[in-house]
Coordinates of C-alpha atoms in Angstrom, one line a residue:
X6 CA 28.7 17.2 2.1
X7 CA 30.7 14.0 1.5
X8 CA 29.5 10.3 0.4
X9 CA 28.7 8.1 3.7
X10 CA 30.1 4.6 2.6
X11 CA 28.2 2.0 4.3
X12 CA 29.4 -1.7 3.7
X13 CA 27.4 -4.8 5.2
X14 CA 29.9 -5.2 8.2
X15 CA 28.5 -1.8 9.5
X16 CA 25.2 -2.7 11.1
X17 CA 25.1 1.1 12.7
X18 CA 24.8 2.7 9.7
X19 CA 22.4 0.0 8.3
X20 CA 19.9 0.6 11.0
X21 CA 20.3 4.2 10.3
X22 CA 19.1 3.7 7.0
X23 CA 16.4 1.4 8.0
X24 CA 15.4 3.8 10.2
X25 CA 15.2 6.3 7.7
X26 CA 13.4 4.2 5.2
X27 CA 10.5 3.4 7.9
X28 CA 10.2 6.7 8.6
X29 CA 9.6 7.7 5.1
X30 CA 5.8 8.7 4.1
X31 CA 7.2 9.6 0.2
X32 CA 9.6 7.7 -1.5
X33 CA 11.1 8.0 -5.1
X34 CA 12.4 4.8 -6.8
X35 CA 15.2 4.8 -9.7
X36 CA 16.6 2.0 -10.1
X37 CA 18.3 -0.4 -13.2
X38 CA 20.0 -3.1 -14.4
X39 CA 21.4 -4.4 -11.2
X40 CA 18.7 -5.4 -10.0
X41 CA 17.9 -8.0 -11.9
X42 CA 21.2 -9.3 -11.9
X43 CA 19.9 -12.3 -9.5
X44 CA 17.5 -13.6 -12.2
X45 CA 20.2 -14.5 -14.9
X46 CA 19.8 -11.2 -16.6
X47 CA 23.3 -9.5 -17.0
X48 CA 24.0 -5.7 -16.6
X49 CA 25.3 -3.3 -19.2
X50 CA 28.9 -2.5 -17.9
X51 CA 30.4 -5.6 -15.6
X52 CA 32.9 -7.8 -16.6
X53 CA 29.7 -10.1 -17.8
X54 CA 27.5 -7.1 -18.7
X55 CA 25.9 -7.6 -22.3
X56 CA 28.3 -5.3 -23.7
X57 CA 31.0 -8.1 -22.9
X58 CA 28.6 -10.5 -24.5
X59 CA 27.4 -8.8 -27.2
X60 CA 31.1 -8.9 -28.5
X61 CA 30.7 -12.8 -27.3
X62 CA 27.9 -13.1 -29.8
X63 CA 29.6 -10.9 -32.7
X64 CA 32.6 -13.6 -32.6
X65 CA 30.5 -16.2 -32.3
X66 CA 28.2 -15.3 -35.0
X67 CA 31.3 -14.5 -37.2
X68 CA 32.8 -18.0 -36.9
X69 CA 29.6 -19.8 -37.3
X70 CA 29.3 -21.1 -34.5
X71 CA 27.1 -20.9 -30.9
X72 CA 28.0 -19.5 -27.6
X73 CA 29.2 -21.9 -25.3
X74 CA 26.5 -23.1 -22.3
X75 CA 28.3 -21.3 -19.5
X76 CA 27.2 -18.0 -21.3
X77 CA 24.3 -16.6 -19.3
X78 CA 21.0 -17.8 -20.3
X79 CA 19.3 -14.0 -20.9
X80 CA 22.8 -13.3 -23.4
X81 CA 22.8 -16.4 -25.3
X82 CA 20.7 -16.6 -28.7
X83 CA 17.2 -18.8 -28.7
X84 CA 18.2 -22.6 -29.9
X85 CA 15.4 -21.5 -32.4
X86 CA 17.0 -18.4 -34.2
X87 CA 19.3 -19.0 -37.5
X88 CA 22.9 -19.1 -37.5
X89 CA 24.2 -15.8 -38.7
X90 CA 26.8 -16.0 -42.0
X91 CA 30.2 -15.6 -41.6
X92 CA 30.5 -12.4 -43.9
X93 CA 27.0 -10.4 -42.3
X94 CA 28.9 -9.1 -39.3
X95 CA 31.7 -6.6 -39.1
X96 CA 34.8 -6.5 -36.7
X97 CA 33.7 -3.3 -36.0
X98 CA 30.6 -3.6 -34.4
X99 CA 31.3 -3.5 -30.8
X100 CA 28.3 -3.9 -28.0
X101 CA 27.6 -0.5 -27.2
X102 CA 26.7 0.2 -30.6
X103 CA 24.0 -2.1 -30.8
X104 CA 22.2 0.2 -28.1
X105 CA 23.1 3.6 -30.1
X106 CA 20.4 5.0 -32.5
X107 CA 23.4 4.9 -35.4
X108 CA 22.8 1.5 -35.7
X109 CA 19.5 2.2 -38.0
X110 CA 22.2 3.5 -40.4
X111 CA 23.8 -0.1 -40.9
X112 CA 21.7 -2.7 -42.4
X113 CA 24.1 -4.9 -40.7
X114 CA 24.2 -4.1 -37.1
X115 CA 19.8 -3.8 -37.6
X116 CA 20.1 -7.0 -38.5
X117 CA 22.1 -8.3 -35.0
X118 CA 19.8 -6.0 -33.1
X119 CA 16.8 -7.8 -34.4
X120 CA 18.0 -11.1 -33.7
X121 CA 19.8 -10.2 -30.1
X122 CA 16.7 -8.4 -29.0
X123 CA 14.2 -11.1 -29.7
X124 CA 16.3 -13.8 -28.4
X125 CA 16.7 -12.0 -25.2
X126 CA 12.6 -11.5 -24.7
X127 CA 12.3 -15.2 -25.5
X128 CA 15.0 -16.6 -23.0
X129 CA 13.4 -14.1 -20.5
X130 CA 9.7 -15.1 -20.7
X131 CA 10.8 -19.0 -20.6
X132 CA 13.5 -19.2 -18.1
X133 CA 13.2 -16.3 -15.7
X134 CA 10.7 -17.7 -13.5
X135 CA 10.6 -15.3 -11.0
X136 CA 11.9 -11.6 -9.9
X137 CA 14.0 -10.7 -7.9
X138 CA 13.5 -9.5 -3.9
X139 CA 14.4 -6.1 -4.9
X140 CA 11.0 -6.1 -7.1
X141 CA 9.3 -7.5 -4.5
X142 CA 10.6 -4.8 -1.9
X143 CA 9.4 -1.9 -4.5
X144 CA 6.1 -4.0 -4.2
X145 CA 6.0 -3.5 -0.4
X146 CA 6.9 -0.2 -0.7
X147 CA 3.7 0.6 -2.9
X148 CA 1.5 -2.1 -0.8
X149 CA 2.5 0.3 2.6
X150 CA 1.1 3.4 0.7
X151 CA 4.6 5.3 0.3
X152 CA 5.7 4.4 -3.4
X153 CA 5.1 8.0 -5.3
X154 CA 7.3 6.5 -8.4
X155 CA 9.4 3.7 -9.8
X156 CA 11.9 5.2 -12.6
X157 CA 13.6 2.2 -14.6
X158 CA 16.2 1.9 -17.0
X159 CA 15.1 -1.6 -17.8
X160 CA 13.7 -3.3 -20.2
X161 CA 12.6 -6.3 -18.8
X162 CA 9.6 -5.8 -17.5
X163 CA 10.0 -7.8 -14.2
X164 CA 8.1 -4.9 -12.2
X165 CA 4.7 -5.9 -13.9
X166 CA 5.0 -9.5 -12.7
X167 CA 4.6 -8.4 -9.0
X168 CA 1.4 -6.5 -10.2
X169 CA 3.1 -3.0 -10.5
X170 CA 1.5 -0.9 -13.5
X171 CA 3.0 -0.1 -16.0
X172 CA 0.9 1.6 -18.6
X173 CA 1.5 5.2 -19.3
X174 CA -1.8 5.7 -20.4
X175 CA -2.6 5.7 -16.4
X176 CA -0.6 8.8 -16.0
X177 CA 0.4 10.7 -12.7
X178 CA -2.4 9.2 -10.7
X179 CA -4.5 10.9 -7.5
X180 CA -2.2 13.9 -6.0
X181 CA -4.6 13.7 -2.9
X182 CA -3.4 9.8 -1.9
X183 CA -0.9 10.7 0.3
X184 CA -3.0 12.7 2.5
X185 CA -4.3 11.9 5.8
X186 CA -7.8 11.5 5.0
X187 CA -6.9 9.0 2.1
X188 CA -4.2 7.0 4.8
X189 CA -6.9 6.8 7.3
X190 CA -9.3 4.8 4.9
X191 CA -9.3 1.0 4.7
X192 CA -7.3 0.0 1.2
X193 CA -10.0 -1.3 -1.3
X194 CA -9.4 -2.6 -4.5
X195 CA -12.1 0.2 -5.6
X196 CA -10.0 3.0 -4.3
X197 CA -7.1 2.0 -6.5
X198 CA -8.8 2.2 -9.8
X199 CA -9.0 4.7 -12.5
X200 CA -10.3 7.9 -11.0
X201 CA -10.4 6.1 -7.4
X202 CA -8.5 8.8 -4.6
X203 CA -5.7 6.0 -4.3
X204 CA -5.2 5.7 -7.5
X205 CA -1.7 5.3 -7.7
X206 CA -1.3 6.1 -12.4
X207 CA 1.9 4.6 -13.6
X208 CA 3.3 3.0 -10.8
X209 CA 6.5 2.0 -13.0
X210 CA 8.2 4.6 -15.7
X211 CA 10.1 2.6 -18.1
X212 CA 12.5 5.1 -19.0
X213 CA 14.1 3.1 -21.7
X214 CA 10.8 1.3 -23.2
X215 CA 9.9 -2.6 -22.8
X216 CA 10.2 -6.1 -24.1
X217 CA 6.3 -6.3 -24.4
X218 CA 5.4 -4.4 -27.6
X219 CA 6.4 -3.4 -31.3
X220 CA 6.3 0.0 -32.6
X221 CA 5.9 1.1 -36.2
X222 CA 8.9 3.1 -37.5
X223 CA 6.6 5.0 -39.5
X224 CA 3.2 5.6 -38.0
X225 CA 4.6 5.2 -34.2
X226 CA 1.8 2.5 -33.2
X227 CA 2.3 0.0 -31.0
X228 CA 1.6 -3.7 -30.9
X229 CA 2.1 -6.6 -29.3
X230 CA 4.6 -9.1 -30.4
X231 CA 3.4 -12.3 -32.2
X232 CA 5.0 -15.7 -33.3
X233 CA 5.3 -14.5 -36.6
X234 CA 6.9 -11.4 -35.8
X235 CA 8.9 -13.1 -33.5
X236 CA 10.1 -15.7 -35.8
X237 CA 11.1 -12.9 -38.1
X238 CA 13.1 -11.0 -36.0
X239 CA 14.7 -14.1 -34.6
X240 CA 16.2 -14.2 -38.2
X241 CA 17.2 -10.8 -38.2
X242 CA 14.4 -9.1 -40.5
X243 CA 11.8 -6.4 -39.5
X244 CA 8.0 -7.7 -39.8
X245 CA 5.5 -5.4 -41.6
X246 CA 3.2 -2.8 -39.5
X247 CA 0.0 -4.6 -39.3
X248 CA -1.9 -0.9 -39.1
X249 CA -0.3 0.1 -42.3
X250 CA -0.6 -2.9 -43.8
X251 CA -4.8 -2.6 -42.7
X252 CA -4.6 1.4 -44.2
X253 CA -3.2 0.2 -47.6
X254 CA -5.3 -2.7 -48.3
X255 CA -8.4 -0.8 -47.9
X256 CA -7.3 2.4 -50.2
X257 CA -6.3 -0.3 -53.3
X258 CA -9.6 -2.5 -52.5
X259 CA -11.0 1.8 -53.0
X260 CA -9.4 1.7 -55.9
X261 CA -6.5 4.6 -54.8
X262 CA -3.3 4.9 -54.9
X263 CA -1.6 2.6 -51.9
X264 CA 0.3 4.1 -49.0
X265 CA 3.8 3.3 -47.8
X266 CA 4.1 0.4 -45.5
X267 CA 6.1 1.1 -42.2
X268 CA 8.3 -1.7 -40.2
X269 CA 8.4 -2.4 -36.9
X270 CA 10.7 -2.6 -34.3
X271 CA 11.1 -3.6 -30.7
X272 CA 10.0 -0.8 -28.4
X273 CA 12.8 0.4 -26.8
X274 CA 14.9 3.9 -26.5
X275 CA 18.3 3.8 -27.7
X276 CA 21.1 6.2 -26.9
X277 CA 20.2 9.7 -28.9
X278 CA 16.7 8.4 -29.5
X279 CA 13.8 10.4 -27.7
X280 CA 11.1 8.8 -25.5
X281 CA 7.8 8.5 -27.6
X282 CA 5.9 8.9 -24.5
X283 CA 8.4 11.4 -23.6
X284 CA 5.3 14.3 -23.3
X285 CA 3.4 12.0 -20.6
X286 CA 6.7 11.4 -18.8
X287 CA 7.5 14.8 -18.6
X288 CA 4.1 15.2 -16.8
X289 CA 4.7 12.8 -14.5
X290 CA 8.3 13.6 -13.6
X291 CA 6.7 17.3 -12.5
X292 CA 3.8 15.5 -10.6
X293 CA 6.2 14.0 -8.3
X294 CA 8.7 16.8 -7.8
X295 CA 5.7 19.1 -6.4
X296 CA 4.6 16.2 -4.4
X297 CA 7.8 16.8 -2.1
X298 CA 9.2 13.3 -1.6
X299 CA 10.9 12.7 1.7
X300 CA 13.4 9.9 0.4
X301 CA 15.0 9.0 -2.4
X302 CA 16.3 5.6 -3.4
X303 CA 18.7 4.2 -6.2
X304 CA 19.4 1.0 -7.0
X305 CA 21.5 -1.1 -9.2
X306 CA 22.5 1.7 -11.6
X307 CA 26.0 3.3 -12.6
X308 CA 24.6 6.8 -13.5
X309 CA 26.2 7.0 -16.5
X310 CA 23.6 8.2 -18.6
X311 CA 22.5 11.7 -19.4
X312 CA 19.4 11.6 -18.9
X313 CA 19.0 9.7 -15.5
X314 CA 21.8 12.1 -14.2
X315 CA 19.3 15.1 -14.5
X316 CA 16.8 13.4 -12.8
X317 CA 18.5 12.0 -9.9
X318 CA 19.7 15.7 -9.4
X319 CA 16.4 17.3 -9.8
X320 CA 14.8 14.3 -7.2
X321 CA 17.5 14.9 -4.8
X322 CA 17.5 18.5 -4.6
X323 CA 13.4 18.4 -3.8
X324 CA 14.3 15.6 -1.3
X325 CA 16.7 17.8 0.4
X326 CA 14.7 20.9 0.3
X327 CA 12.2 19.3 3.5
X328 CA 12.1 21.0 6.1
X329 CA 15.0 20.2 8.8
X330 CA 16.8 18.2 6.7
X331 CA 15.2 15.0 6.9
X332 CA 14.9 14.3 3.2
X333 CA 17.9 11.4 2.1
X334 CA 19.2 10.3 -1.0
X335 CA 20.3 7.0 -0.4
X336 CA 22.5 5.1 -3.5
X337 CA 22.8 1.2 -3.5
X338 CA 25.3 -0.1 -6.0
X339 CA 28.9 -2.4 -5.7
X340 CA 30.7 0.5 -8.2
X341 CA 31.1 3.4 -6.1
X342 CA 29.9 7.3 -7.3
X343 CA 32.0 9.8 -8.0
X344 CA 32.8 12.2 -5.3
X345 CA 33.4 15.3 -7.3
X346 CA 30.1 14.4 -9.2
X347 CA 27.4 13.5 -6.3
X348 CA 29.4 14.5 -3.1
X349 CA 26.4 17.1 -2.3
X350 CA 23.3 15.2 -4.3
X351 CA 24.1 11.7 -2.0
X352 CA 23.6 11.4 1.1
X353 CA 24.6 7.3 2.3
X354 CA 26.0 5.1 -0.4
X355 CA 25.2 1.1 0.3
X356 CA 28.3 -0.9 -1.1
X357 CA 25.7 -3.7 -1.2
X358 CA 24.7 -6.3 -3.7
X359 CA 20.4 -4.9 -4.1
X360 CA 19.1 -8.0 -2.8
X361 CA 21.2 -8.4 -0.4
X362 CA 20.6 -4.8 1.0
X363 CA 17.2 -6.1 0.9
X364 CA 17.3 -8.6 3.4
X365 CA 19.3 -6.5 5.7
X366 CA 16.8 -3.5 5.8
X367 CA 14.7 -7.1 6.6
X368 CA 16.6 -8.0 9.8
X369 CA 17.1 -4.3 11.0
X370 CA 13.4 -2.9 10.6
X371 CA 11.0 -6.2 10.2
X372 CA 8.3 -4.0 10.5
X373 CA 8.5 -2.5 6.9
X374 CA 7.2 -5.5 5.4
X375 CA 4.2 -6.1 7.9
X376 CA 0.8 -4.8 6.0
X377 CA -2.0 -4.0 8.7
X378 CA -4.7 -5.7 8.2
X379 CA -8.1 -4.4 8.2
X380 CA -10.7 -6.5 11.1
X381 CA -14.3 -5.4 11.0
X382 CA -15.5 -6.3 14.6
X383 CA -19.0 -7.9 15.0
X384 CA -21.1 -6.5 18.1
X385 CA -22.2 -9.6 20.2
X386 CA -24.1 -9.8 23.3
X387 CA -21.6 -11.9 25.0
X388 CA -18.3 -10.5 26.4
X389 CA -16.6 -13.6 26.0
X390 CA -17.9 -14.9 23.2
X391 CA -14.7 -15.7 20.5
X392 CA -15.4 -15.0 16.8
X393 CA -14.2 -17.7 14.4
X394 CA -15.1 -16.4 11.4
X395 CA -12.3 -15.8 8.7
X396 CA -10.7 -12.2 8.8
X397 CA -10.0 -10.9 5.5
X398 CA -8.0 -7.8 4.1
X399 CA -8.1 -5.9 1.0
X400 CA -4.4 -4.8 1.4
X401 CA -3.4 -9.1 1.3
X402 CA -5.4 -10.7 -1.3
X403 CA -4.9 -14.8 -1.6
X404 CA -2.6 -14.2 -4.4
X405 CA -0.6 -11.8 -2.4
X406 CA 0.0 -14.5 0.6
X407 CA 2.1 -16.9 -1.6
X408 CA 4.8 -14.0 -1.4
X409 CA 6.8 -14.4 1.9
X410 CA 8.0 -11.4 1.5
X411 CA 4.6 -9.5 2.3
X412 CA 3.8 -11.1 5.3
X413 CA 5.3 -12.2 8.6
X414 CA 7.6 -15.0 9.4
X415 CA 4.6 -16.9 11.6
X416 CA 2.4 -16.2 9.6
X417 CA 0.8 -18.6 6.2
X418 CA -2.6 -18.7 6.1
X419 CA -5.4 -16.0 5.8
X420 CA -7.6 -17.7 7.7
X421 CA -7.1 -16.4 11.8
X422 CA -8.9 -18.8 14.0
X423 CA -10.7 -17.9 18.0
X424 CA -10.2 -14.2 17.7
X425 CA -11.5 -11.9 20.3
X426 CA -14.5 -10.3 19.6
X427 CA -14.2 -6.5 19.7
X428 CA -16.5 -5.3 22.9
X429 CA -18.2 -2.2 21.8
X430 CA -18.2 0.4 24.6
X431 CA -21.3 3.1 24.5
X432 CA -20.2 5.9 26.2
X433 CA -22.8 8.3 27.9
X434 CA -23.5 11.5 26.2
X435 CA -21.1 14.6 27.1
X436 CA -23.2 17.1 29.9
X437 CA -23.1 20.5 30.0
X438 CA -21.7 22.3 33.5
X439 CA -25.6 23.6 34.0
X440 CA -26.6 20.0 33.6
X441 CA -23.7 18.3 36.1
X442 CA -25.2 20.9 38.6
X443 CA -28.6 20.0 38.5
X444 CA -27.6 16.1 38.2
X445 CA -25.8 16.7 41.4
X446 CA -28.2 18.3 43.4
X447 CA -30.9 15.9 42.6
X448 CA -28.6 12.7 43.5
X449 CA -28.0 14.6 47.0
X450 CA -31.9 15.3 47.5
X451 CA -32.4 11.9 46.8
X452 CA -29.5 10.4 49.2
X453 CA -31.0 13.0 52.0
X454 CA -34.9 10.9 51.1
X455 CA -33.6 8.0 51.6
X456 CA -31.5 8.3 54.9
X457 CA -35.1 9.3 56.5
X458 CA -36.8 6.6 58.6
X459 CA -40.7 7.8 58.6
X460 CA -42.6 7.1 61.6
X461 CA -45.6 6.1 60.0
X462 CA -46.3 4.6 57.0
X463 CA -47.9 6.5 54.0
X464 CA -51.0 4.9 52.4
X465 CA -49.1 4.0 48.8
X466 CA -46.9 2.2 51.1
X467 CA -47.2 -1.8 51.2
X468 CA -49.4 -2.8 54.0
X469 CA -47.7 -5.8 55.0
X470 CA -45.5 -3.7 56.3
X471 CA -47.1 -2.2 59.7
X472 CA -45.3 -0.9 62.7
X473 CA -46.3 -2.8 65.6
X474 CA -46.0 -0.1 69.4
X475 CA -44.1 -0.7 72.2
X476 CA -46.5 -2.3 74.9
X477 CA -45.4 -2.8 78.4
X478 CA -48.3 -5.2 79.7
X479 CA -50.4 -7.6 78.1
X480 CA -53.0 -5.0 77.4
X481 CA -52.5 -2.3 74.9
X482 CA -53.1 1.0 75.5
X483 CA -54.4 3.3 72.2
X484 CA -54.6 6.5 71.2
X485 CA -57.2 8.9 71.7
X486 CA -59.7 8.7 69.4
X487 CA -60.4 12.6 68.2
X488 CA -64.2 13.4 67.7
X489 CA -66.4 10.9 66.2
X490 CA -67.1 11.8 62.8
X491 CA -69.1 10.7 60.1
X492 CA -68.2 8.1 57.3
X493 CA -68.7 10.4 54.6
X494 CA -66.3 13.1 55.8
X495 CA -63.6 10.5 56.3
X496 CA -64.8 10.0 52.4
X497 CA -64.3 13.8 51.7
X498 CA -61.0 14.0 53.4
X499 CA -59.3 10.9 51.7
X500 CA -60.7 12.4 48.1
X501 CA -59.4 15.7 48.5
X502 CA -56.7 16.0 50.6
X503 CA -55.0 19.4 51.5
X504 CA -52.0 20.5 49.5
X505 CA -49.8 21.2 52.5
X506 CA -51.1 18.9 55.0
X507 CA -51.8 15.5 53.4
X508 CA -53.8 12.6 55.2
X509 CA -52.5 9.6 56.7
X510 CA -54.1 6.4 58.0
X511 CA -52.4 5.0 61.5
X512 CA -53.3 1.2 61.9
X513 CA -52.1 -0.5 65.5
X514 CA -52.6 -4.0 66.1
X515 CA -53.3 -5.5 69.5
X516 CA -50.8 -8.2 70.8
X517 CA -52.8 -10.5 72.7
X518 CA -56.5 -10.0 70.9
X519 CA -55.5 -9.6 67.3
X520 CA -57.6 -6.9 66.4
X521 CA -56.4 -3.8 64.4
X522 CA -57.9 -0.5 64.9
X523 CA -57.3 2.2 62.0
X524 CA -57.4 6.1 62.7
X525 CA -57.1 8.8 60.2
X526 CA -55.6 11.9 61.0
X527 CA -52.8 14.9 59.2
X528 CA -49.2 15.0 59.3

């Protein structure tokens, strides 16, 4: 299937893959040096790439003198670090070769390594002051719950600024947070720990190692950098191993024989070099193949190495393999791929600067960037009673609001004032058809009752309400009084009354006299 070119004049296709990108529940992340481009740190391969000024630094070095001030901040050497003599550098050492593992072999082109490499983490770590939006869109992208992996070729460590982790002792993380059980649930800081079900591992694989630590060339420890190390390699000299160093001291204070003392060395992979994580990578990488990923995106990167060209394949073809096609591969980049090479592996390719593709998958789907928020309603008696109390979510810590990116346009402060309260609703209990029969019936005996109108009142019944008998004279004529009987068996007949026939008491009043006559008889 051929490459679909989309350029920024072509909004259909953008919203297409907007579209596709909010409709995404797993997506895959490679990206590399273009996207940091923005922040003053060049690429590899542009006109202006380092391997441009690399050469720019060999010349410079080789005359004796500095790089001019238009050079990019992140290429030129730290004010701090020595001037190079005229004689230490070869013609030959071209730019590329300061990336290949050959260079160990030259004491001479270890030496410019050491110095380019630590004057690049300096000038970093002072001057870039913040990433790029493309970092903050791969934040987003974990914040919404659909990052399964970032896979970077670079060594500048920008991801961890947004709070990404990047520790690969985290590993592959909970294979149950993508379920629906797991989406369902509030987001909790708890949840995302070590051994919590959202625990996301090593959000970001540095494929090609980091800026942040020193390994020993001999015992493969790691370290963090310090000023003395620093200063050392600014002047183009490998510091000690403090762990061997630590090992050796202690066997000659023993009185043994000391051990050999290893160097170190900025922690990064160079061309022909293997991954000393590359065990725990390898675990991960299978992790997220089986998970089944539903998009794929790359970013910033020429695919011209090896080893990224495996992966992209092997990510692709799991994308593609869901079920009715759905899975994309979607490739943002100004150099276009080769058609011969990735005509069936890539699906839309975004002739886009990163960050500006960015802020056009902005415009056409806003609602990728909107984090729900989690309210916990308050029961009050009141209907209309507002609640004013501050709302707060797990998913948008304070930190988090500072970041225009992660919120909405209208929207700068985490406190939400005059808030309907929730009403909670009780709904009656669910009853059974035997039940919604009986229910019925009894509502119809009850609605026959009370239609009757009784002619005379029963005792229970209040007896200021008496029925007064039509008269058609001034004198009023009574009943007949039945047989006179005793007051005790008008006693016995009130205290047990018959079963079926029940006694009543009849009370008339007479209109002109006043006086009320009371008779006692059965219905």
């Amino acid at each position: 299937m051929p490459i679909l070119e989309v350029t920024k004049d072509d909004n259909r296709q953008l919203q297409n893959v907007a579209n596709t990108l909010a409709s995404a529940k797993k997506i895959v992340i490679i990206t590399g040096a273009g996207i940091s481009t923005n922040c003053g740190i060049p690429d590899f391969r542009s006109e202006d790439g380092l391997y441009s000024l690399i050469q720019a630094h060999r010349d410079a070095a080789t005359s004796g003198k500095r790089l001019e001030k238009r050079t990019p901040l992140s290429a030129r050497p730290h004010t701090n670090s020595p001037p190079t003599k005229r004689s230490s550098i070869p013609n030959n050492i071209k730019g590329k070769d300061l990336f290949d593992s050959q260079l160990w072999k030259d004491p001479t082109s270890t030496s410019v390594f050491y110095t380019f490499i630590a004057s690049l983490r300096k000038t970093i770590r002072e001057d870039v002051m913040r990433s790029t939006p493309t970092h903050r869109f791969i934040k987003t992208i974990r914040d919404k719950r659909k990052l399964v992996r970032c896979y970077t070729q670079n060594i500048d460590g920008l991801e961890s600024r947004e709070g990404l982790t990047v520790e690969m002792a985290r590993g592959k993380g909970n294979r149950g947070r993508f379920t629906k059980q797991a989406l369902e649930k509030p987001n909790t800081a708890i949840r995302c720990q070590p051994g919590g079900d959202l625990d996301g591992g090593c959000e970001v694989v540095q494929l090609h190692g980091d800026l942040e630590n020193l390994r020993c060339t001999l015992c493969q420890q790691t370290c963090q950098w310090q000023e003395k190390d620093e200063a050392r390699l600014l002047c183009g000299k490998a510091p000690m191993c403090h762990f061997c160093n630590i090992l050796n001291e202690d066997r000659q204070d023993r009185g043994k024989r000391g051990t050999k003392v290893g160097s170190l060395r900025p922690n990064i992979v160079l061309y022909g070099e293997e991954h000393p994580s590359a065990d725990a990578v390898g675990k991960i990488t299978a992790h997220d193949l089986a998970l089944s990923p539903d998009l794929l995106l790359i970013l910033g990167t020429s695919l011209h190495v090896h080893g990224l060209k495996v992966l992209v394949r092997e990510f692709a073809k799991a994308v593609h393999a869901r079920a009715g096609g759905r899975g994309k591969v979607v490739f943002v980049n100004l150099s276009k791929p080769s058609d011969s090479a990735w005509k069936d592996v890539i699906d839309y390719w975004v002739s886009m600067d990163c960050d500006e593709w960015v802020g056009a998958m902005r415009r056409h789907r806003s609602d990728i960037w909107q984090i729900q928020r989690e309210l916990k309603p308050t029961v009050s008696k009141g209907l209309n009673k507002s609640m004013t109390k501050p709302i707060t979510s797990p998913q948008l810590p304070a930190k988090a609001l500072e970041d225009k990116e992660n919120v909405p346009a209208d929207q700068n402060a985490i406190f939400v004032p005059k808030i309907p309260c929730p009403m909670v609703v009780v709904t009656p209990k669910k009853r059974s058809p035997l039940q919604d029969f009986a229910f019925g019936f009894v509502s119809h005996v009850r609605q026959v009752a009370a239609n009757l109108t009784p002619t005379k009142m029963s005792r229970e019944q209040d007896s200021s309400q008496l029925p007064t008998p039509p008269s058609t004279d001034s004198r009023v004529k009574f009943q007949k009084r039945p047989e006179k009987r005793s007051r005790s068996d008008d006693d016995d007949l009130l205290a047990t009354p018959s079963k079926k026939r029940k006694p009543t008491i009849s009370i008339w009043e007479d209109a002109s006299s006043g006086s009320r006559r009371r008779q006692i008889h059965r219905c």
